[in-house]
Tab-separated table of C-alpha atoms in Angstrom:
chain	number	residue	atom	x	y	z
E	1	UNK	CA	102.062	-29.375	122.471
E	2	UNK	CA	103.237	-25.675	123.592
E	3	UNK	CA	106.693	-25.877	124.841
E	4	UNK	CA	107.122	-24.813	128.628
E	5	UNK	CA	109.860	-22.592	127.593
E	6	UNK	CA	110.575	-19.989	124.846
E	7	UNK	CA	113.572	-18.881	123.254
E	8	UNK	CA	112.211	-15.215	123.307
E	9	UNK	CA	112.328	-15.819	127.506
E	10	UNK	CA	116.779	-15.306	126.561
E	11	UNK	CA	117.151	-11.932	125.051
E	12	UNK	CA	120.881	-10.787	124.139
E	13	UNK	CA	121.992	-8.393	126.737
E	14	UNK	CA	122.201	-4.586	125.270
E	15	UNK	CA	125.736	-3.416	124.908
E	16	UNK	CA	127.018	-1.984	128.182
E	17	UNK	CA	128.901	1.465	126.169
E	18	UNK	CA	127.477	4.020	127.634
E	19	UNK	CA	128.625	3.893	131.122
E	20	UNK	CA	132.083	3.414	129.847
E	21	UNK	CA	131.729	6.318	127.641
E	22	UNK	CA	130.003	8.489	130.545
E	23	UNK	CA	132.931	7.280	133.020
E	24	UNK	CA	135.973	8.393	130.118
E	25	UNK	CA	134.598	10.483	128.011
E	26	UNK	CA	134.393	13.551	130.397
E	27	UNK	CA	135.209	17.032	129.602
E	28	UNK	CA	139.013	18.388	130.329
E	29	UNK	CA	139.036	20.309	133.123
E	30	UNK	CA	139.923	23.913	131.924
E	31	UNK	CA	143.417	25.155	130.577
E	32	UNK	CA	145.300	26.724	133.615
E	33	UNK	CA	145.503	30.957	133.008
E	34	UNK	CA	149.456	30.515	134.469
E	35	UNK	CA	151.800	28.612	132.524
E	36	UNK	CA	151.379	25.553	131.222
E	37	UNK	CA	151.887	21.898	133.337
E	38	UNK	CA	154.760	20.108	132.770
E	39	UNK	CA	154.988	17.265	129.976
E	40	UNK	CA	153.854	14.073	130.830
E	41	UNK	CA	154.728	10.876	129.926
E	42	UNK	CA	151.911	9.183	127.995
E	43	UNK	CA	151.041	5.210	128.738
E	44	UNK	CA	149.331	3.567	126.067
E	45	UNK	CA	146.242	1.939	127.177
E	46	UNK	CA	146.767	-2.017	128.658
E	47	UNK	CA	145.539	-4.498	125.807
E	48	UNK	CA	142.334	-5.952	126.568
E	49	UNK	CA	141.732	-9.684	127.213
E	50	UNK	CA	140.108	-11.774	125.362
E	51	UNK	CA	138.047	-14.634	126.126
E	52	UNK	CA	138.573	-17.445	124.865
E	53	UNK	CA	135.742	-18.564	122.904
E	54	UNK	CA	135.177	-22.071	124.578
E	55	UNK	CA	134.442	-20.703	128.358
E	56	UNK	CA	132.208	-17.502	126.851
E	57	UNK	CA	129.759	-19.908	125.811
E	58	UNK	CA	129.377	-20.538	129.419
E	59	UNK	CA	130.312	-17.644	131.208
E	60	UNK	CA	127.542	-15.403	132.447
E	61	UNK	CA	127.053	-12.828	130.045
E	62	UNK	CA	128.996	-9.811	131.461
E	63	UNK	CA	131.039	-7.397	130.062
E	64	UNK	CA	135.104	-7.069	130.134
E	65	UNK	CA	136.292	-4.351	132.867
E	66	UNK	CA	137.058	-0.918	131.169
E	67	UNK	CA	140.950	0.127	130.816
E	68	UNK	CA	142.008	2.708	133.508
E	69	UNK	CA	141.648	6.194	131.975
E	70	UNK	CA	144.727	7.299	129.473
E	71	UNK	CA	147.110	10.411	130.774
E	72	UNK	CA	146.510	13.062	128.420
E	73	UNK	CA	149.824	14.134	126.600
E	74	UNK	CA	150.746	17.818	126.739
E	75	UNK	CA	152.300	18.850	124.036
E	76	UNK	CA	155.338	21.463	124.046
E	77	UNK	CA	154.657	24.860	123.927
E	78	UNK	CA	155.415	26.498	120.501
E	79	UNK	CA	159.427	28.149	120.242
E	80	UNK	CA	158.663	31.767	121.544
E	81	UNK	CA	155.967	30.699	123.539
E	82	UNK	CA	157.825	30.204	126.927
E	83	UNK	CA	156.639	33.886	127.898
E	84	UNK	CA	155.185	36.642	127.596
E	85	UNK	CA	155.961	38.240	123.987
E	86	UNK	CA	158.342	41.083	124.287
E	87	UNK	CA	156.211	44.577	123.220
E	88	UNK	CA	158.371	47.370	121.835
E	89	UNK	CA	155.270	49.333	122.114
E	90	UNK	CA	152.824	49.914	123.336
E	91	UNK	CA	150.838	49.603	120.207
E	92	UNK	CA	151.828	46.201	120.096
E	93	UNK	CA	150.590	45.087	123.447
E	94	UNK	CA	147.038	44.111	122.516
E	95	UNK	CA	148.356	41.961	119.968
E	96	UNK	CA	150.568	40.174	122.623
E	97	UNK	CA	147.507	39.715	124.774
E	98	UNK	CA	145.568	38.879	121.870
E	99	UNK	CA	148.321	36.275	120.464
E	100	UNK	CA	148.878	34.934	124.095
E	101	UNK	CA	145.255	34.115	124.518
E	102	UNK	CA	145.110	32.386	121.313
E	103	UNK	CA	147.449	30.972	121.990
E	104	UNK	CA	146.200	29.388	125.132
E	105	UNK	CA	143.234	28.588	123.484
E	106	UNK	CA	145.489	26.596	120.877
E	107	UNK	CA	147.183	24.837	123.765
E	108	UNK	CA	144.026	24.029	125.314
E	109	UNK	CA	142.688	22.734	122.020
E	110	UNK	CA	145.308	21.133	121.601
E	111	UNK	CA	144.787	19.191	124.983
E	112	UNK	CA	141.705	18.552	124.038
E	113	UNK	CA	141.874	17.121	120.767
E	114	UNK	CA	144.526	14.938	122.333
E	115	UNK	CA	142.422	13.867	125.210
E	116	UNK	CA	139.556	13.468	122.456
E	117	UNK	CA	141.627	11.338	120.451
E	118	UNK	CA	142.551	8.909	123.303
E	119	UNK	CA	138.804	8.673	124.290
E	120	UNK	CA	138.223	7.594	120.538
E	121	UNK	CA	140.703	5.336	120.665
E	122	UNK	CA	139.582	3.671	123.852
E	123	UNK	CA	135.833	3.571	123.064
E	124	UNK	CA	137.347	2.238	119.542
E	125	UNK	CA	138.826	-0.195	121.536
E	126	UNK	CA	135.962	-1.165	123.833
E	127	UNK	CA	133.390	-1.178	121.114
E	128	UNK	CA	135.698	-3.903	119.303
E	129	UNK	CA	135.739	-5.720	122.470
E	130	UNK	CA	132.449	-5.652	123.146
E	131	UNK	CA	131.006	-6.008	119.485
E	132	UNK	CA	133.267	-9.158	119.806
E	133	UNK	CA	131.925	-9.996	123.369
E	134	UNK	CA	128.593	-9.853	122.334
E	135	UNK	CA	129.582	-11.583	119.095
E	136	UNK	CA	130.556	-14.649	121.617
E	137	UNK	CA	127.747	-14.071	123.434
E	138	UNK	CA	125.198	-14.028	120.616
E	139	UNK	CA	126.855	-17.740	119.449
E	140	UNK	CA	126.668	-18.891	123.184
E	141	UNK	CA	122.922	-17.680	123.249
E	142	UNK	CA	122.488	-19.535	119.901
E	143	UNK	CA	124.067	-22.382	121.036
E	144	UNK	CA	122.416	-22.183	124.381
E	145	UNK	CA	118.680	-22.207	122.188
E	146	UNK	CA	119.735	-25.147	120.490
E	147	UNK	CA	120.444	-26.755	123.436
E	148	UNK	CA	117.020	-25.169	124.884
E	149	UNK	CA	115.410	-26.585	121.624
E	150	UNK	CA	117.154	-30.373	122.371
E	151	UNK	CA	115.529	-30.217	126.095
E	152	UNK	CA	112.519	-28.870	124.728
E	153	UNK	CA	112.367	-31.500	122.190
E	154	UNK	CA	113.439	-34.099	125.091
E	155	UNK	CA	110.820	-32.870	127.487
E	156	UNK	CA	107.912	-33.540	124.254
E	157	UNK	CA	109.259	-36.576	124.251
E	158	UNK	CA	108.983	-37.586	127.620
E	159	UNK	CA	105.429	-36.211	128.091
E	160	UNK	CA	104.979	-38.484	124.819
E	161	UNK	CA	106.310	-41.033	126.704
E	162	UNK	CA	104.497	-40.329	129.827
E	163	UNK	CA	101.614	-40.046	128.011
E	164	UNK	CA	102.389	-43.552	126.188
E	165	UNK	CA	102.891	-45.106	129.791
E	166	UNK	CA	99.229	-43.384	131.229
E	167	UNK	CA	97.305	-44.776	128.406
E	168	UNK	CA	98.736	-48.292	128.576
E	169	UNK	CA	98.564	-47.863	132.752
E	170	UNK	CA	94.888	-46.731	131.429
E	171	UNK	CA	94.373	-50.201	129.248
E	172	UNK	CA	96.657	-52.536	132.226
E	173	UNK	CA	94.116	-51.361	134.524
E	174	UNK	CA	90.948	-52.074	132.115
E	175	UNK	CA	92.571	-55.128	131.447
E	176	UNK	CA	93.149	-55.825	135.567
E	177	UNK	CA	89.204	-55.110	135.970
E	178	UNK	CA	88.077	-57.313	132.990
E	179	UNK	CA	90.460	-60.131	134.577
E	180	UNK	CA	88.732	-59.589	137.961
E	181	UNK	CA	85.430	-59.606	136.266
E	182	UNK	CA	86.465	-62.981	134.366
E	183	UNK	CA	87.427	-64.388	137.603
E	184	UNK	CA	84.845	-63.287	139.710
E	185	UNK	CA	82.488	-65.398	137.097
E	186	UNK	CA	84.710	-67.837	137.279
E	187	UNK	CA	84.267	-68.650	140.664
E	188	UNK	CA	80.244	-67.861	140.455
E	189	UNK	CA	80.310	-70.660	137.733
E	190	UNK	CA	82.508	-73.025	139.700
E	191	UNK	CA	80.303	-72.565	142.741
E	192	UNK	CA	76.749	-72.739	140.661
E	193	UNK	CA	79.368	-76.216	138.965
E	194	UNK	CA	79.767	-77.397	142.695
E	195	UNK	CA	76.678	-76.731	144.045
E	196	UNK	CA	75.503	-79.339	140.847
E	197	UNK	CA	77.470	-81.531	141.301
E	198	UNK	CA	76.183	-82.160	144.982
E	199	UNK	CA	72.827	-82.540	143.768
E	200	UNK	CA	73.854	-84.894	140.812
E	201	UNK	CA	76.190	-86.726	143.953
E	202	UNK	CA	72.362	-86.855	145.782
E	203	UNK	CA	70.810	-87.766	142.938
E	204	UNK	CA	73.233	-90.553	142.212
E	205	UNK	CA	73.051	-91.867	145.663
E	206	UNK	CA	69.197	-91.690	145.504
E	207	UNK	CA	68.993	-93.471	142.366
E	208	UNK	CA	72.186	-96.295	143.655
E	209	UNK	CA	70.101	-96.714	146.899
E	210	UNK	CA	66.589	-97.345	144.991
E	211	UNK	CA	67.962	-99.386	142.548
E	212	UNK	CA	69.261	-101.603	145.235
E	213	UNK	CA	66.087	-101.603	146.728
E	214	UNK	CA	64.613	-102.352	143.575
E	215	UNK	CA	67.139	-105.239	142.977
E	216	UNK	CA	66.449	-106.541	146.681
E	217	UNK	CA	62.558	-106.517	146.044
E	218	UNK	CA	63.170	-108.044	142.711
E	219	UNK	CA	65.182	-111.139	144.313
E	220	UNK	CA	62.048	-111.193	146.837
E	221	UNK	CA	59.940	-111.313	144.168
E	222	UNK	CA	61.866	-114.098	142.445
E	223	UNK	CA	62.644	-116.344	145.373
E	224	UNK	CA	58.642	-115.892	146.367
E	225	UNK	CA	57.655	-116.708	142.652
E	226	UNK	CA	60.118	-119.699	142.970
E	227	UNK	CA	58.291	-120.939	145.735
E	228	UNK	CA	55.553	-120.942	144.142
E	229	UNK	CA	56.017	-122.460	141.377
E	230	UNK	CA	57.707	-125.403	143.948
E	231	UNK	CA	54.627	-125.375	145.635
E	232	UNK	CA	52.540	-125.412	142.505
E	233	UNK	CA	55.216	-128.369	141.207
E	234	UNK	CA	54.539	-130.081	144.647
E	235	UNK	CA	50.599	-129.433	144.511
E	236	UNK	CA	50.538	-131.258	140.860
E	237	UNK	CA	52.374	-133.711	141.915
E	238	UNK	CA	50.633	-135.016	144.804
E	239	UNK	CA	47.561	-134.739	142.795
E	240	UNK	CA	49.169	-136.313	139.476
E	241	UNK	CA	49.910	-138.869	142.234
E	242	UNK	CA	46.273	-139.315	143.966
E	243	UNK	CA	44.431	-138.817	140.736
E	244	UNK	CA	46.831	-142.216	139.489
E	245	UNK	CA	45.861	-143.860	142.820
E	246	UNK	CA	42.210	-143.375	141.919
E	247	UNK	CA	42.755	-144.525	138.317
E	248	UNK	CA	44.236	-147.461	139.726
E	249	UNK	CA	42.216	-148.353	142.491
E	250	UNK	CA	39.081	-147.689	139.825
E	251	UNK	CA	40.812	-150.039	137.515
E	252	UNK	CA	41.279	-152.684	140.084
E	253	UNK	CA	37.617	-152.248	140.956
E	254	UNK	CA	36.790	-152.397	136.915
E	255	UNK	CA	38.732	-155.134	137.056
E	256	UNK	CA	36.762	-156.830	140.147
E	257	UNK	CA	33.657	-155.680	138.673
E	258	UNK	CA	34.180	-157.428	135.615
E	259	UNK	CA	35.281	-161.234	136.562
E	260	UNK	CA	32.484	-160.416	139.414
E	261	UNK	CA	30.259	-160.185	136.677
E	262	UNK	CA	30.404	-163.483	135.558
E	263	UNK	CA	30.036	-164.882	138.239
E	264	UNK	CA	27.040	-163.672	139.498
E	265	UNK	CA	24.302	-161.006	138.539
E	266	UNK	CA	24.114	-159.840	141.884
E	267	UNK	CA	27.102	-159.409	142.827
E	268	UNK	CA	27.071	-157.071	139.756
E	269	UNK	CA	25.055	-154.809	141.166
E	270	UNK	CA	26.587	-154.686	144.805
E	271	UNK	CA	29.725	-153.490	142.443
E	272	UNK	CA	27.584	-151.427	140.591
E	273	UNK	CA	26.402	-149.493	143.732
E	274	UNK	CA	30.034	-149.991	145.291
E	275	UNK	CA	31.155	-148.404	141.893
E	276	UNK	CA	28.563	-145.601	142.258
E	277	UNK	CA	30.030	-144.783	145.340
E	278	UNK	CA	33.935	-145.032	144.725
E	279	UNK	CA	32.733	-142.649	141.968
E	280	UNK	CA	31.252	-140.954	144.446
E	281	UNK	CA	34.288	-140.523	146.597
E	282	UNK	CA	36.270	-139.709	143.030
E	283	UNK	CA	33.661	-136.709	142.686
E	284	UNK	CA	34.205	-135.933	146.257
E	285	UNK	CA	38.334	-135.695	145.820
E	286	UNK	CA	38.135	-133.949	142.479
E	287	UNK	CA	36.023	-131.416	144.260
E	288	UNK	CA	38.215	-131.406	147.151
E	289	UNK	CA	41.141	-130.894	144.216
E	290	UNK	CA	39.088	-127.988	142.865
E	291	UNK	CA	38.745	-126.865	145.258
E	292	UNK	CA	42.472	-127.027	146.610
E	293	UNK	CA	43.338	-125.639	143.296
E	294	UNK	CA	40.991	-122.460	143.730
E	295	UNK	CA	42.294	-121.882	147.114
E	296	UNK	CA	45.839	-122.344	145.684
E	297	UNK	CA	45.014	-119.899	142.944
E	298	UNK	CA	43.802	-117.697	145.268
E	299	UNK	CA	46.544	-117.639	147.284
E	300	UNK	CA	49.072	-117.245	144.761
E	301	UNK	CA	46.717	-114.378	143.380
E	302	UNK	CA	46.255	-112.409	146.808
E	303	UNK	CA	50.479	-112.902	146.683
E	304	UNK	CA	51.269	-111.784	143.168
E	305	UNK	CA	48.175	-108.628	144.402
E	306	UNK	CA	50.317	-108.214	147.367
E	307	UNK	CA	53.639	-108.052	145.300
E	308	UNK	CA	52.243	-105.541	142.842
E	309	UNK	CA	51.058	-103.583	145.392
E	310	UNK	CA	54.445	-103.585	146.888
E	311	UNK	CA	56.339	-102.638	143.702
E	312	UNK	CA	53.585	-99.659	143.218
E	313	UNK	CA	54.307	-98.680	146.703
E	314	UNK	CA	57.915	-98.798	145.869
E	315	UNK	CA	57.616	-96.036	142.672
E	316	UNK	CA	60.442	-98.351	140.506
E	317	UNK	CA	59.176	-99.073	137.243
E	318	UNK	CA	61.733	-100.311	135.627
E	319	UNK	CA	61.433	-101.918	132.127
E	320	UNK	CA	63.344	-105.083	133.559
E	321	UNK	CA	61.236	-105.386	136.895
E	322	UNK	CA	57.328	-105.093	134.424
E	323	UNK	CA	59.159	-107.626	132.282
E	324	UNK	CA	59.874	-110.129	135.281
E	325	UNK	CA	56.695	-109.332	136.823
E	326	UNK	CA	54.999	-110.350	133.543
E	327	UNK	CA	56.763	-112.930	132.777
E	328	UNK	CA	55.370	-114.115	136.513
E	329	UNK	CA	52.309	-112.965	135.133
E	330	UNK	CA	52.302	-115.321	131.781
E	331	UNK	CA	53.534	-118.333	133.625
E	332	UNK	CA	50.718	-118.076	135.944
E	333	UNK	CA	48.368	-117.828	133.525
E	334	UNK	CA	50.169	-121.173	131.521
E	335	UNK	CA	49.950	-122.470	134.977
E	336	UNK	CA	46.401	-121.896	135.411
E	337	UNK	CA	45.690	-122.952	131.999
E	338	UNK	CA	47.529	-126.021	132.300
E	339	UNK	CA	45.423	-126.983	135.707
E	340	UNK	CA	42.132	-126.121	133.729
E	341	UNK	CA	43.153	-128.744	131.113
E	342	UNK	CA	43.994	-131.146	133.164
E	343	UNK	CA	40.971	-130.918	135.093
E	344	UNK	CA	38.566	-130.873	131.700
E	345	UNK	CA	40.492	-134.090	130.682
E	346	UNK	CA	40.398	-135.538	133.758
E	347	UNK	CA	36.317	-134.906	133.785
E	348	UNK	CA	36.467	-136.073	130.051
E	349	UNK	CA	37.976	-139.467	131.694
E	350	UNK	CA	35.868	-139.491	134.270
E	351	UNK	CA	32.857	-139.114	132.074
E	352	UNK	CA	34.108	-141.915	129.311
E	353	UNK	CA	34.526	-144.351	132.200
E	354	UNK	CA	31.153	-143.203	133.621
E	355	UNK	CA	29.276	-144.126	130.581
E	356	UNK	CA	31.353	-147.315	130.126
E	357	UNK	CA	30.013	-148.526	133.942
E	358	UNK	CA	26.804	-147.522	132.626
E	359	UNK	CA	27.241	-149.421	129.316
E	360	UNK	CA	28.574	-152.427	131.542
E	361	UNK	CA	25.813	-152.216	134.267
E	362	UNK	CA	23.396	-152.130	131.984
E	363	UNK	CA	24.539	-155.301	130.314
């Protein structure tokens, strides 16, 4: 990552020299042609402060205010030099000029060289002062880098950082959607599980409410079979109870027949035709019982037809209901079966004692 800052952004500040050394260095302002100025006292220049070394580092990066300008010393004029040389001649006048303006010149050299010197010194001075100024300043910049380094290296950080916090604000968020996606099919599948559960809840109640019916029709179905079979009981009964009658009334007439028989032939056959036509009557009620038990077959078939229609009306099947139903089925048919033999013994009696009137008649 490029750092939003360089060091090259802090250059050192170029040594500020030259305007101190156009503002003192200037040139002396020419030698006077009269006599020379008076001496002058000469100050020596005010020591410069230094700073310290702790506040430069944070001090703006400025340099120290120049020392005032230095008097220039004037040295004393040379012993003879007071005045014009004495000429004995006038030969020797030239030379006085001559000697004079030397030594003016000297005088004004001498000024200068002074005035040079004290410029040296002070730009001597101010260089040391401001090599060591921008010695302080050079550490401070160095030290301000660093610093500018440690920032730098804090701000990478914190865009690391930031960047850390986006991409797991990126994943929270992916992880918020795939939550809302969960739950949103969540609550599809619990309304798809509730919307089942109401039909199973239907279905339950339908299947509850037909297998009561079913129960209710099989209890119809059991109490009607019931009374059947005590009607059936009853029916067998009466006859078991007429067909003993008969066999007693046609023993008592057997009975008759036979001490009738000994006592006169013609009595035998008044009881002979008498016989013929209790048998007659017998024939008659066994037909009558046929026929009663027809009609009472009948009946209970048209009622068991009527049942089974009902149960296949009703749809229930139910292994429990076809095993009632045909065990309703079997005992009719034992019923019917038991009727049948009673009736083919009952003809096979009828018959036996047929041929033995016969057998007896004939006699």
């Amino acid at each position: 990552m490029e750092s939003p800052f360089d060091l090259d952004d802090f250059p050192l500040p170029p040594p500020m020299l030259a305007s101190h050394h156009s503002t003192n260095f200037q040139s002396p302002p020419p030698p006077p042609t009269s006599t020379p100025p008076p001496r002058q006292h000469i100050m020596p220049p005010a020591p410069h402060p230094q700073p310290s070394t702790s506040s430069s580092r944070r001090l703006p990066m400025t340099l120290p205010k120049p020392p005032p300008p230095p008097t220039i010393p004037i040295p004393p004029p040379p012993v003879g030099a007071s005045g014009p040389i004495p000429t004995k001649s006038s030969s020797t006048s030239r030379s006085s000029r001559v000697i004079e303006q030397l030594q003016k010149e000297l005088e004004a050299a001498t000024k200068d060289l002074a005035v040079v010197r004290v410029q040296l010194e002070t730009t001597r001075q101010t260089k040391t002062a401001a090599e060591q100024t921008s010695a302080e300043h050079a550490e401070s910049t160095a030290q301000l880098r660093v610093e500018i380094k440690s920032l730098m290296e804090q701000v990478e950080q914190k865009d690391e950082e930031m960047r850390q916090i986006k991409a797991r604000d990126k994943e929270s968020e992916q992880e918020i959607k795939k939550l809302r996606e969960n739950a949103l099919a969540a609550r599809k599948q619990l309304d798809l599980m509730s919307k089942r559960e109401s039909s199973i809840l239907e279905s339950r109640d339908t299947a509850i409410a037909t297998r009561e019916k079913a129960e209710r029709e099989v209890i119809t179905l059991e109490e009607a079979l019931a009374g059947l079979k005590r009607r059936n009981t009853n029916d067998v009964n009466s006859l078991k109870e007429s067909l003993a009658h008969l066999k007693a009334e046609l023993a008592a007439a057997a009975a008759r027949g036979v001490r009738l028989a000994g006592e006169t032939e013609g009595n035998v056959l008044g009881l002979l035709e008498e016989r013929r036509k209790e048998i007659e009557r017998l024939q008659e009620a066994q037909k009558m019982m046929e026929k009663n038990s027809a009609e009472f077959v009948e009946s209970v078939r048209g009622e068991l037809e009527a049942l089974q229609h009902a149960v296949n009306e009703s749809g229930q099947r139910t292994e429990a209901y076809q095993d009632r139903v045909q065990g309703a089925r079997l005992e009719l048919t034992e019923l019917l079966r038991k009727i049948r033999t009673f009736k083919e013994e009952e003809a096979e009696k009828e018959k036996a004692e047929g041929m033995v009137w016969k057998t007896e008649g004939s006699s």
